[in-house]
Amino acid sequence: MTRRIVVVGSINMDLVTQAPRFPQPGETLLGDGFVTVPGGKGANQAVAAARLGAEVALVGALGRDAFGDQLQAGLLGEGVDLQHVQRLDDQASGTASITVAAGENQIVVVPAANAGVTPAHVEAAHAALARADAVLVQMEIPLEAIEATLRLGQRLGVPVILNPAPARPLPTDWLTLARYLTPNQHELAVLLGADPAEDFRALMRRAPTPVVLTRGSEGAWYREHGEPAHQPSFAVEVVDSTGAGDTFNAALAVFLHEGLATAVRKACAAAALSVTRLGAQQGMPRARELDAFLAR
Ligand code: RIB
């Protein structure tokens, strides 16, 4: 059965520079290449979920500019429902300036139109959320809109996966409204106001909500109750890790009905495939590619 996913989040144009290494402050380097590709955590998660076969609606905002036109066309081409993506007058679309060196990245996001996503905007998507099997929300939109998503999901009885990236502290009662938190270690420490050096398993046990914690090349850990369990990563050649977390979250939401352990395994596999190409969305797998990869 087709899964229905709603994503509430950011839409950015990614300005990606490939460099031999990251420059030091004040240093100028000659780069190896430059591409402009669609991104933004919300849009990335929407595209990844759609490629995995879900019916996806995105709640977000674009500026009325050339980037906005390109991003809108790209999302429509992926089959994402944009009924709840507003075009804001006198606003630029969000951008992310990304430097990629040796498979790692550094990112500066300018939210622009993404800062215009409001609780009213989320409430207007009430009917879409009510029909959803799962809702995904990240933290590149205003906190009030994140809170509205969590509260609406709770009211409707729809599981909300909160991907707390980029990390900001949040009130504990908001965290308990989420079905799962999907941070990395640093993000979980920020969420809990803890020392990032603290053992991540201890942090997971202290979280007020079940946690699925991503560890990059070390895979993922997940905990519903009791002790955290581990899912190792899949070995691939890393070209660009941008969007790996977004692919992971989307797959987790799409396959959640198969049970948490299976969903985390599939999420790790989908994330592995996503890092084999440059750009956040380029490497995101379709359902049949994921199946073939897992069968190997
Ligand atoms: O998660 C990756 C995304 O973070 C990039 O596409 C960029 O737009 C930033 O939002």
PDB file of C-alpha atoms and ligand atoms in Angstrom:
ATOM      1  CA  MET A   1       0.000   0.000   0.000  1.00  0.00           C
ATOM      2  CA  THR A   2       1.291   3.477  -0.859  1.00  0.00           C
ATOM      3  CA  ARG A   3       2.508   5.328   2.209  1.00  0.00           C
ATOM      4  CA  ARG A   4       1.451   8.931   2.697  1.00  0.00           C
ATOM      5  CA  ILE A   5       4.130  11.240   4.065  1.00  0.00           C
ATOM      6  CA  VAL A   6       3.914  14.953   4.889  1.00  0.00           C
ATOM      7  CA  VAL A   7       7.174  16.898   5.184  1.00  0.00           C
ATOM      8  CA  VAL A   8       7.212  20.290   6.904  1.00  0.00           C
ATOM      9  CA  GLY A   9      10.490  22.027   6.183  1.00  0.00           C
ATOM     10  CA  SER A  10      12.931  24.099   4.190  1.00  0.00           C
ATOM     11  CA  ILE A  11      13.517  24.387   0.466  1.00  0.00           C
ATOM     12  CA  ASN A  12      16.927  25.716  -0.628  1.00  0.00           C
ATOM     13  CA  MET A  13      19.010  26.127  -3.720  1.00  0.00           C
ATOM     14  CA  ASP A  14      22.387  24.535  -2.947  1.00  0.00           C
ATOM     15  CA  LEU A  15      25.425  26.366  -4.344  1.00  0.00           C
ATOM     16  CA  VAL A  16      28.009  23.588  -4.251  1.00  0.00           C
ATOM     17  CA  THR A  17      31.746  24.161  -4.658  1.00  0.00           C
ATOM     18  CA  GLN A  18      34.122  21.204  -4.885  1.00  0.00           C
ATOM     19  CA  ALA A  19      37.492  21.972  -3.331  1.00  0.00           C
ATOM     20  CA  PRO A  20      40.696  20.011  -2.726  1.00  0.00           C
ATOM     21  CA  ARG A  21      40.321  20.811   1.005  1.00  0.00           C
ATOM     22  CA  PHE A  22      38.484  23.328   3.218  1.00  0.00           C
ATOM     23  CA  PRO A  23      40.057  26.817   3.231  1.00  0.00           C
ATOM     24  CA  GLN A  24      41.379  28.324   6.474  1.00  0.00           C
ATOM     25  CA  PRO A  25      39.796  31.615   7.649  1.00  0.00           C
ATOM     26  CA  GLY A  26      41.167  34.390   5.393  1.00  0.00           C
ATOM     27  CA  GLU A  27      42.530  31.916   2.832  1.00  0.00           C
ATOM     28  CA  THR A  28      41.572  31.741  -0.880  1.00  0.00           C
ATOM     29  CA  LEU A  29      41.700  28.368  -2.651  1.00  0.00           C
ATOM     30  CA  LEU A  30      41.196  27.387  -6.270  1.00  0.00           C
ATOM     31  CA  GLY A  31      38.194  25.042  -6.475  1.00  0.00           C
ATOM     32  CA  ASP A  32      37.653  22.010  -8.718  1.00  0.00           C
ATOM     33  CA  GLY A  33      34.029  22.603  -9.775  1.00  0.00           C
ATOM     34  CA  PHE A  34      30.743  24.358  -9.053  1.00  0.00           C
ATOM     35  CA  VAL A  35      27.105  23.251  -9.428  1.00  0.00           C
ATOM     36  CA  THR A  36      23.740  24.706  -8.484  1.00  0.00           C
ATOM     37  CA  VAL A  37      21.410  21.910  -7.335  1.00  0.00           C
ATOM     38  CA  PRO A  38      18.115  21.680  -5.420  1.00  0.00           C
ATOM     39  CA  GLY A  39      18.360  21.115  -1.669  1.00  0.00           C
ATOM     40  CA  GLY A  40      16.989  22.109   1.720  1.00  0.00           C
ATOM     41  CA  LYS A  41      16.287  19.520   4.380  1.00  0.00           C
ATOM     42  CA  GLY A  42      12.517  19.596   3.871  1.00  0.00           C
ATOM     43  CA  ALA A  43      12.680  19.375   0.079  1.00  0.00           C
ATOM     44  CA  ASN A  44      15.374  16.692   0.232  1.00  0.00           C
ATOM     45  CA  GLN A  45      13.290  14.530   2.565  1.00  0.00           C
ATOM     46  CA  ALA A  46      10.234  15.036   0.352  1.00  0.00           C
ATOM     47  CA  VAL A  47      12.128  13.992  -2.795  1.00  0.00           C
ATOM     48  CA  ALA A  48      13.745  10.992  -1.090  1.00  0.00           C
ATOM     49  CA  ALA A  49      10.377   9.756   0.199  1.00  0.00           C
ATOM     50  CA  ALA A  50       8.737  10.246  -3.219  1.00  0.00           C
ATOM     51  CA  ARG A  51      11.514   8.265  -4.944  1.00  0.00           C
ATOM     52  CA  LEU A  52      10.942   5.454  -2.461  1.00  0.00           C
ATOM     53  CA  GLY A  53       7.350   5.243  -3.625  1.00  0.00           C
ATOM     54  CA  ALA A  54       5.495   7.384  -1.073  1.00  0.00           C
ATOM     55  CA  GLU A  55       2.792   9.919  -1.841  1.00  0.00           C
ATOM     56  CA  VAL A  56       4.367  13.100  -0.481  1.00  0.00           C
ATOM     57  CA  ALA A  57       3.042  16.554   0.382  1.00  0.00           C
ATOM     58  CA  LEU A  58       5.481  19.328   1.323  1.00  0.00           C
ATOM     59  CA  VAL A  59       4.648  22.271   3.591  1.00  0.00           C
ATOM     60  CA  GLY A  60       7.085  25.150   3.108  1.00  0.00           C
ATOM     61  CA  ALA A  61       7.834  28.447   1.391  1.00  0.00           C
ATOM     62  CA  LEU A  62       9.713  29.721  -1.648  1.00  0.00           C
ATOM     63  CA  GLY A  63      10.555  33.243  -2.733  1.00  0.00           C
ATOM     64  CA  ARG A  64       9.162  34.678  -5.924  1.00  0.00           C
ATOM     65  CA  ASP A  65      12.513  34.528  -7.708  1.00  0.00           C
ATOM     66  CA  ALA A  66      14.331  32.468 -10.348  1.00  0.00           C
ATOM     67  CA  PHE A  67      15.601  29.942  -7.775  1.00  0.00           C
ATOM     68  CA  GLY A  68      12.015  29.579  -6.522  1.00  0.00           C
ATOM     69  CA  ASP A  69      10.808  28.805 -10.061  1.00  0.00           C
ATOM     70  CA  GLN A  70      13.538  26.178 -10.566  1.00  0.00           C
ATOM     71  CA  LEU A  71      12.971  24.574  -7.170  1.00  0.00           C
ATOM     72  CA  GLN A  72       9.208  24.443  -7.684  1.00  0.00           C
ATOM     73  CA  ALA A  73       9.613  22.821 -11.119  1.00  0.00           C
ATOM     74  CA  GLY A  74      12.078  20.261  -9.735  1.00  0.00           C
ATOM     75  CA  LEU A  75       9.777  19.242  -6.883  1.00  0.00           C
ATOM     76  CA  LEU A  76       6.768  18.954  -9.193  1.00  0.00           C
ATOM     77  CA  GLY A  77       8.890  16.799 -11.509  1.00  0.00           C
ATOM     78  CA  GLU A  78       9.516  14.451  -8.568  1.00  0.00           C
ATOM     79  CA  GLY A  79       5.764  14.157  -8.001  1.00  0.00           C
ATOM     80  CA  VAL A  80       5.740  16.095  -4.692  1.00  0.00           C
ATOM     81  CA  ASP A  81       2.413  17.798  -3.873  1.00  0.00           C
ATOM     82  CA  LEU A  82       3.143  21.525  -3.489  1.00  0.00           C
ATOM     83  CA  GLN A  83      -0.360  22.687  -2.580  1.00  0.00           C
ATOM     84  CA  HIS A  84       1.025  23.858   0.776  1.00  0.00           C
ATOM     85  CA  VAL A  85       4.217  25.480  -0.523  1.00  0.00           C
ATOM     86  CA  GLN A  86       3.631  29.226  -0.562  1.00  0.00           C
ATOM     87  CA  ARG A  87       5.410  31.628  -2.914  1.00  0.00           C
ATOM     88  CA  LEU A  88       6.257  34.702  -0.816  1.00  0.00           C
ATOM     89  CA  ASP A  89       6.383  38.101  -2.532  1.00  0.00           C
ATOM     90  CA  ASP A  90       9.461  40.283  -1.906  1.00  0.00           C
ATOM     91  CA  GLN A  91      11.395  37.286  -0.529  1.00  0.00           C
ATOM     92  CA  ALA A  92      14.370  35.414  -1.880  1.00  0.00           C
ATOM     93  CA  SER A  93      14.292  31.606  -1.803  1.00  0.00           C
ATOM     94  CA  GLY A  94      16.516  29.878   0.752  1.00  0.00           C
ATOM     95  CA  THR A  95      20.098  29.110  -0.222  1.00  0.00           C
ATOM     96  CA  ALA A  96      22.867  26.896   1.116  1.00  0.00           C
ATOM     97  CA  SER A  97      26.493  27.636   0.272  1.00  0.00           C
ATOM     98  CA  ILE A  98      28.198  24.246   0.436  1.00  0.00           C
ATOM     99  CA  THR A  99      31.858  23.362   0.130  1.00  0.00           C
ATOM    100  CA  VAL A 100      32.604  19.678  -0.522  1.00  0.00           C
ATOM    101  CA  ALA A 101      36.123  18.348   0.105  1.00  0.00           C
ATOM    102  CA  ALA A 102      37.060  14.664   0.313  1.00  0.00           C
ATOM    103  CA  GLY A 103      33.415  13.609   0.761  1.00  0.00           C
ATOM    104  CA  GLU A 104      32.874  15.937   3.769  1.00  0.00           C
ATOM    105  CA  ASN A 105      30.942  19.198   3.608  1.00  0.00           C
ATOM    106  CA  GLN A 106      30.651  22.620   5.215  1.00  0.00           C
ATOM    107  CA  ILE A 107      27.320  24.419   4.848  1.00  0.00           C
ATOM    108  CA  VAL A 108      26.019  27.948   5.463  1.00  0.00           C
ATOM    109  CA  VAL A 109      22.238  28.206   5.105  1.00  0.00           C
ATOM    110  CA  VAL A 110      20.402  31.508   4.559  1.00  0.00           C
ATOM    111  CA  PRO A 111      16.739  30.667   5.332  1.00  0.00           C
ATOM    112  CA  ALA A 112      15.169  33.685   3.513  1.00  0.00           C
ATOM    113  CA  ALA A 113      11.627  32.528   2.509  1.00  0.00           C
ATOM    114  CA  ASN A 114      11.928  29.486   4.812  1.00  0.00           C
ATOM    115  CA  ALA A 115      11.772  31.941   7.734  1.00  0.00           C
ATOM    116  CA  GLY A 116       8.247  32.804   6.558  1.00  0.00           C
ATOM    117  CA  VAL A 117       6.753  29.386   7.377  1.00  0.00           C
ATOM    118  CA  THR A 118       4.215  30.054  10.159  1.00  0.00           C
ATOM    119  CA  PRO A 119       1.972  27.994  12.479  1.00  0.00           C
ATOM    120  CA  ALA A 120      -1.027  29.174  10.403  1.00  0.00           C
ATOM    121  CA  HIS A 121       0.671  27.766   7.341  1.00  0.00           C
ATOM    122  CA  VAL A 122       1.061  24.388   9.102  1.00  0.00           C
ATOM    123  CA  GLU A 123      -2.574  24.475  10.320  1.00  0.00           C
ATOM    124  CA  ALA A 124      -3.705  25.113   6.745  1.00  0.00           C
ATOM    125  CA  ALA A 125      -2.225  21.698   5.845  1.00  0.00           C
ATOM    126  CA  HIS A 126      -4.365  20.052   8.557  1.00  0.00           C
ATOM    127  CA  ALA A 127      -6.197  17.757   6.117  1.00  0.00           C
ATOM    128  CA  ALA A 128      -2.945  16.498   4.560  1.00  0.00           C
ATOM    129  CA  LEU A 129      -1.481  15.747   7.998  1.00  0.00           C
ATOM    130  CA  ALA A 130      -4.682  13.981   9.063  1.00  0.00           C
ATOM    131  CA  ARG A 131      -4.335  11.545   6.121  1.00  0.00           C
ATOM    132  CA  ALA A 132      -0.594  10.970   6.607  1.00  0.00           C
ATOM    133  CA  ASP A 133       1.062   7.773   7.839  1.00  0.00           C
ATOM    134  CA  ALA A 134       3.981   9.851   9.130  1.00  0.00           C
ATOM    135  CA  VAL A 135       5.127  13.471   9.272  1.00  0.00           C
ATOM    136  CA  LEU A 136       8.741  14.646   9.008  1.00  0.00           C
ATOM    137  CA  VAL A 137       9.939  17.996  10.353  1.00  0.00           C
ATOM    138  CA  GLN A 138      13.451  19.465  10.651  1.00  0.00           C
ATOM    139  CA  MET A 139      14.847  22.707  12.080  1.00  0.00           C
ATOM    140  CA  GLU A 140      15.544  25.061   9.170  1.00  0.00           C
ATOM    141  CA  ILE A 141      12.137  26.713   9.673  1.00  0.00           C
ATOM    142  CA  PRO A 142      10.964  28.909  12.610  1.00  0.00           C
ATOM    143  CA  LEU A 143      10.562  27.200  15.987  1.00  0.00           C
ATOM    144  CA  GLU A 144       6.861  28.178  16.164  1.00  0.00           C
ATOM    145  CA  ALA A 145       6.199  26.242  12.953  1.00  0.00           C
ATOM    146  CA  ILE A 146       8.032  23.199  14.350  1.00  0.00           C
ATOM    147  CA  GLU A 147       5.980  23.401  17.543  1.00  0.00           C
ATOM    148  CA  ALA A 148       2.753  23.729  15.514  1.00  0.00           C
ATOM    149  CA  THR A 149       3.684  20.590  13.531  1.00  0.00           C
ATOM    150  CA  LEU A 150       4.411  18.590  16.669  1.00  0.00           C
ATOM    151  CA  ARG A 151       1.175  19.701  18.355  1.00  0.00           C
ATOM    152  CA  LEU A 152      -0.950  19.088  15.256  1.00  0.00           C
ATOM    153  CA  GLY A 153       0.561  15.616  14.793  1.00  0.00           C
ATOM    154  CA  GLN A 154      -0.179  14.823  18.447  1.00  0.00           C
ATOM    155  CA  ARG A 155      -3.754  16.089  18.140  1.00  0.00           C
ATOM    156  CA  LEU A 156      -4.349  14.008  15.009  1.00  0.00           C
ATOM    157  CA  GLY A 157      -2.591  10.894  16.336  1.00  0.00           C
ATOM    158  CA  VAL A 158      -0.103  10.920  13.423  1.00  0.00           C
ATOM    159  CA  PRO A 159       3.530  10.017  14.236  1.00  0.00           C
ATOM    160  CA  VAL A 160       5.909  12.958  13.821  1.00  0.00           C
ATOM    161  CA  ILE A 161       9.612  12.299  13.251  1.00  0.00           C
ATOM    162  CA  LEU A 162      11.620  15.300  14.460  1.00  0.00           C
ATOM    163  CA  ASN A 163      14.992  15.551  12.740  1.00  0.00           C
ATOM    164  CA  PRO A 164      16.675  18.150  14.984  1.00  0.00           C
ATOM    165  CA  ALA A 165      19.035  19.573  12.376  1.00  0.00           C
ATOM    166  CA  PRO A 166      20.583  22.073  12.490  1.00  0.00           C
ATOM    167  CA  ALA A 167      20.720  21.644  16.273  1.00  0.00           C
ATOM    168  CA  ARG A 168      19.024  24.114  18.625  1.00  0.00           C
ATOM    169  CA  PRO A 169      17.843  23.538  22.207  1.00  0.00           C
ATOM    170  CA  LEU A 170      14.098  22.806  22.413  1.00  0.00           C
ATOM    171  CA  PRO A 171      11.710  22.665  25.401  1.00  0.00           C
ATOM    172  CA  THR A 172      11.492  19.092  26.757  1.00  0.00           C
ATOM    173  CA  ASP A 173       7.704  19.003  26.398  1.00  0.00           C
ATOM    174  CA  TRP A 174       8.070  19.574  22.637  1.00  0.00           C
ATOM    175  CA  LEU A 175      10.398  16.591  22.418  1.00  0.00           C
ATOM    176  CA  THR A 176       7.817  14.338  24.025  1.00  0.00           C
ATOM    177  CA  LEU A 177       5.336  15.265  21.269  1.00  0.00           C
ATOM    178  CA  ALA A 178       7.542  13.574  18.658  1.00  0.00           C
ATOM    179  CA  ARG A 179       7.276   9.823  17.962  1.00  0.00           C
ATOM    180  CA  TYR A 180      11.005   9.649  17.200  1.00  0.00           C
ATOM    181  CA  LEU A 181      13.963  12.020  17.397  1.00  0.00           C
ATOM    182  CA  THR A 182      16.574  11.452  14.685  1.00  0.00           C
ATOM    183  CA  PRO A 183      19.689  13.415  15.727  1.00  0.00           C
ATOM    184  CA  ASN A 184      23.380  12.756  15.401  1.00  0.00           C
ATOM    185  CA  GLN A 185      25.364  12.740  18.647  1.00  0.00           C
ATOM    186  CA  HIS A 186      26.095  16.482  18.591  1.00  0.00           C
ATOM    187  CA  GLU A 187      22.452  17.350  17.893  1.00  0.00           C
ATOM    188  CA  LEU A 188      21.191  15.099  20.676  1.00  0.00           C
ATOM    189  CA  ALA A 189      23.570  16.732  23.164  1.00  0.00           C
ATOM    190  CA  VAL A 190      22.354  20.203  22.134  1.00  0.00           C
ATOM    191  CA  LEU A 191      18.699  19.112  22.395  1.00  0.00           C
ATOM    192  CA  LEU A 192      19.217  17.747  25.898  1.00  0.00           C
ATOM    193  CA  GLY A 193      21.528  20.573  27.022  1.00  0.00           C
ATOM    194  CA  ALA A 194      24.202  17.906  27.677  1.00  0.00           C
ATOM    195  CA  ASP A 195      27.960  17.654  27.167  1.00  0.00           C
ATOM    196  CA  PRO A 196      28.610  16.490  23.554  1.00  0.00           C
ATOM    197  CA  ALA A 197      31.457  14.333  24.903  1.00  0.00           C
ATOM    198  CA  GLU A 198      28.990  12.268  26.966  1.00  0.00           C
ATOM    199  CA  ASP A 199      28.549   8.680  25.748  1.00  0.00           C
ATOM    200  CA  PHE A 200      25.854   8.725  23.055  1.00  0.00           C
ATOM    201  CA  ARG A 201      24.170   5.612  24.463  1.00  0.00           C
ATOM    202  CA  ALA A 202      23.785   7.374  27.808  1.00  0.00           C
ATOM    203  CA  LEU A 203      22.305  10.388  26.001  1.00  0.00           C
ATOM    204  CA  MET A 204      19.869   8.107  24.171  1.00  0.00           C
ATOM    205  CA  ARG A 205      18.729   6.531  27.437  1.00  0.00           C
ATOM    206  CA  ARG A 206      18.151  10.005  28.929  1.00  0.00           C
ATOM    207  CA  ALA A 207      16.072  11.323  26.007  1.00  0.00           C
ATOM    208  CA  PRO A 208      12.367  11.661  26.827  1.00  0.00           C
ATOM    209  CA  THR A 209      11.418  10.204  23.416  1.00  0.00           C
ATOM    210  CA  PRO A 210      12.659   7.180  21.395  1.00  0.00           C
ATOM    211  CA  VAL A 211      15.817   8.094  19.489  1.00  0.00           C
ATOM    212  CA  VAL A 212      17.251   6.919  16.172  1.00  0.00           C
ATOM    213  CA  LEU A 213      20.805   8.254  16.226  1.00  0.00           C
ATOM    214  CA  THR A 214      22.923   8.506  13.084  1.00  0.00           C
ATOM    215  CA  ARG A 215      26.683   7.926  13.299  1.00  0.00           C
ATOM    216  CA  GLY A 216      27.835   8.468   9.712  1.00  0.00           C
ATOM    217  CA  SER A 217      30.143   5.668   8.593  1.00  0.00           C
ATOM    218  CA  GLU A 218      29.385   3.799  11.844  1.00  0.00           C
ATOM    219  CA  GLY A 219      25.722   3.380  10.902  1.00  0.00           C
ATOM    220  CA  ALA A 220      22.833   4.099  13.258  1.00  0.00           C
ATOM    221  CA  TRP A 221      21.673   3.252  16.771  1.00  0.00           C
ATOM    222  CA  TYR A 222      18.048   3.066  17.782  1.00  0.00           C
ATOM    223  CA  ARG A 223      16.219   2.760  21.043  1.00  0.00           C
ATOM    224  CA  GLU A 224      12.525   2.362  21.721  1.00  0.00           C
ATOM    225  CA  HIS A 225      12.869   0.929  25.250  1.00  0.00           C
ATOM    226  CA  GLY A 226      15.750  -0.756  27.031  1.00  0.00           C
ATOM    227  CA  GLU A 227      19.243  -0.810  25.537  1.00  0.00           C
ATOM    228  CA  PRO A 228      20.135   0.929  22.238  1.00  0.00           C
ATOM    229  CA  ALA A 229      20.542  -1.426  19.257  1.00  0.00           C
ATOM    230  CA  HIS A 230      23.057  -0.974  16.425  1.00  0.00           C
ATOM    231  CA  GLN A 231      22.646  -1.082  12.634  1.00  0.00           C
ATOM    232  CA  PRO A 232      26.041  -1.020  10.856  1.00  0.00           C
ATOM    233  CA  SER A 233      26.463   1.162   7.774  1.00  0.00           C
ATOM    234  CA  PHE A 234      26.784  -0.180   4.207  1.00  0.00           C
ATOM    235  CA  ALA A 235      30.202   0.236   2.587  1.00  0.00           C
ATOM    236  CA  VAL A 236      30.158   2.555  -0.455  1.00  0.00           C
ATOM    237  CA  GLU A 237      32.521   5.056  -2.050  1.00  0.00           C
ATOM    238  CA  VAL A 238      31.615   8.470  -0.650  1.00  0.00           C
ATOM    239  CA  VAL A 239      31.488  11.348  -3.146  1.00  0.00           C
ATOM    240  CA  ASP A 240      29.328  13.814  -1.202  1.00  0.00           C
ATOM    241  CA  SER A 241      27.597  13.177   2.125  1.00  0.00           C
ATOM    242  CA  THR A 242      25.200  16.151   1.700  1.00  0.00           C
ATOM    243  CA  GLY A 243      21.619  14.914   2.025  1.00  0.00           C
ATOM    244  CA  ALA A 244      22.529  11.526   3.531  1.00  0.00           C
ATOM    245  CA  GLY A 245      20.689  12.394   6.744  1.00  0.00           C
ATOM    246  CA  ASP A 246      17.677  13.557   4.752  1.00  0.00           C
ATOM    247  CA  THR A 247      17.567  10.307   2.775  1.00  0.00           C
ATOM    248  CA  PHE A 248      17.866   8.387   6.050  1.00  0.00           C
ATOM    249  CA  ASN A 249      14.920  10.252   7.600  1.00  0.00           C
ATOM    250  CA  ALA A 250      12.734   9.843   4.531  1.00  0.00           C
ATOM    251  CA  ALA A 251      13.358   6.087   4.343  1.00  0.00           C
ATOM    252  CA  LEU A 252      12.726   5.741   8.075  1.00  0.00           C
ATOM    253  CA  ALA A 253       9.321   7.410   7.654  1.00  0.00           C
ATOM    254  CA  VAL A 254       8.410   5.396   4.541  1.00  0.00           C
ATOM    255  CA  PHE A 255       9.333   2.000   6.061  1.00  0.00           C
ATOM    256  CA  LEU A 256       8.302   2.634   9.677  1.00  0.00           C
ATOM    257  CA  HIS A 257       5.273   0.338   9.292  1.00  0.00           C
ATOM    258  CA  GLU A 258       7.713  -2.592   8.730  1.00  0.00           C
ATOM    259  CA  GLY A 259       9.028  -2.190  12.281  1.00  0.00           C
ATOM    260  CA  LEU A 260      11.820   0.010  13.623  1.00  0.00           C
ATOM    261  CA  ALA A 261      14.737  -2.408  13.033  1.00  0.00           C
ATOM    262  CA  THR A 262      13.807  -2.963   9.365  1.00  0.00           C
ATOM    263  CA  ALA A 263      13.140   0.744   8.818  1.00  0.00           C
ATOM    264  CA  VAL A 264      16.563   1.671  10.255  1.00  0.00           C
ATOM    265  CA  ARG A 265      18.302  -0.956   8.093  1.00  0.00           C
ATOM    266  CA  LYS A 266      16.597   0.341   4.951  1.00  0.00           C
ATOM    267  CA  ALA A 267      17.315   3.932   5.992  1.00  0.00           C
ATOM    268  CA  CYS A 268      21.051   3.141   6.357  1.00  0.00           C
ATOM    269  CA  ALA A 269      21.070   1.488   2.921  1.00  0.00           C
ATOM    270  CA  ALA A 270      19.233   4.391   1.262  1.00  0.00           C
ATOM    271  CA  ALA A 271      21.607   6.890   2.917  1.00  0.00           C
ATOM    272  CA  ALA A 272      24.615   4.882   1.689  1.00  0.00           C
ATOM    273  CA  LEU A 273      23.358   5.021  -1.897  1.00  0.00           C
ATOM    274  CA  SER A 274      22.713   8.758  -1.596  1.00  0.00           C
ATOM    275  CA  VAL A 275      26.361   9.630  -0.882  1.00  0.00           C
ATOM    276  CA  THR A 276      27.686   8.064  -4.087  1.00  0.00           C
ATOM    277  CA  ARG A 277      26.874  11.165  -6.200  1.00  0.00           C
ATOM    278  CA  LEU A 278      27.517  14.904  -5.894  1.00  0.00           C
ATOM    279  CA  GLY A 279      24.556  16.979  -4.602  1.00  0.00           C
ATOM    280  CA  ALA A 280      21.930  16.278  -1.978  1.00  0.00           C
ATOM    281  CA  GLN A 281      19.251  14.824  -4.260  1.00  0.00           C
ATOM    282  CA  GLN A 282      21.279  13.288  -7.114  1.00  0.00           C
ATOM    283  CA  GLY A 283      22.094  10.021  -5.363  1.00  0.00           C
ATOM    284  CA  MET A 284      18.756   9.464  -3.615  1.00  0.00           C
ATOM    285  CA  PRO A 285      17.627   5.970  -4.637  1.00  0.00           C
ATOM    286  CA  ARG A 286      14.336   4.842  -6.122  1.00  0.00           C
ATOM    287  CA  ALA A 287      12.586   1.911  -4.416  1.00  0.00           C
ATOM    288  CA  ARG A 288      13.842  -0.670  -6.920  1.00  0.00           C
ATOM    289  CA  GLU A 289      17.496   0.526  -6.602  1.00  0.00           C
ATOM    290  CA  LEU A 290      17.203   0.204  -2.837  1.00  0.00           C
ATOM    291  CA  ASP A 291      15.742  -3.302  -3.129  1.00  0.00           C
ATOM    292  CA  ALA A 292      18.527  -4.355  -5.523  1.00  0.00           C
ATOM    293  CA  PHE A 293      21.193  -2.906  -3.206  1.00  0.00           C
ATOM    294  CA  LEU A 294      19.752  -4.717  -0.186  1.00  0.00           C
ATOM    295  CA  ALA A 295      19.497  -7.961  -2.141  1.00  0.00           C
ATOM    296  CA  ARG A 296      23.262  -7.781  -2.829  1.00  0.00           C
TER     297      ARG A 296
HETATM  298  O1  RIB B   1      20.772  18.258   4.716  1.00  0.00           O
HETATM  299  C1  RIB B   1      21.382  18.801   3.587  1.00  0.00           C
HETATM  300  C2  RIB B   1      20.789  20.130   3.278  1.00  0.00           C
HETATM  301  O2  RIB B   1      21.124  21.027   4.309  1.00  0.00           O
HETATM  302  C3  RIB B   1      21.324  20.763   2.010  1.00  0.00           C
HETATM  303  O3  RIB B   1      20.614  20.392   0.861  1.00  0.00           O
HETATM  304  C4  RIB B   1      21.247  22.242   2.318  1.00  0.00           C
HETATM  305  O4  RIB B   1      20.260  22.922   1.601  1.00  0.00           O
HETATM  306  C5  RIB B   1      20.991  22.337   3.820  1.00  0.00           C
HETATM  307  O5  RIB B   1      19.721  22.710   4.064  1.00  0.00           O
END
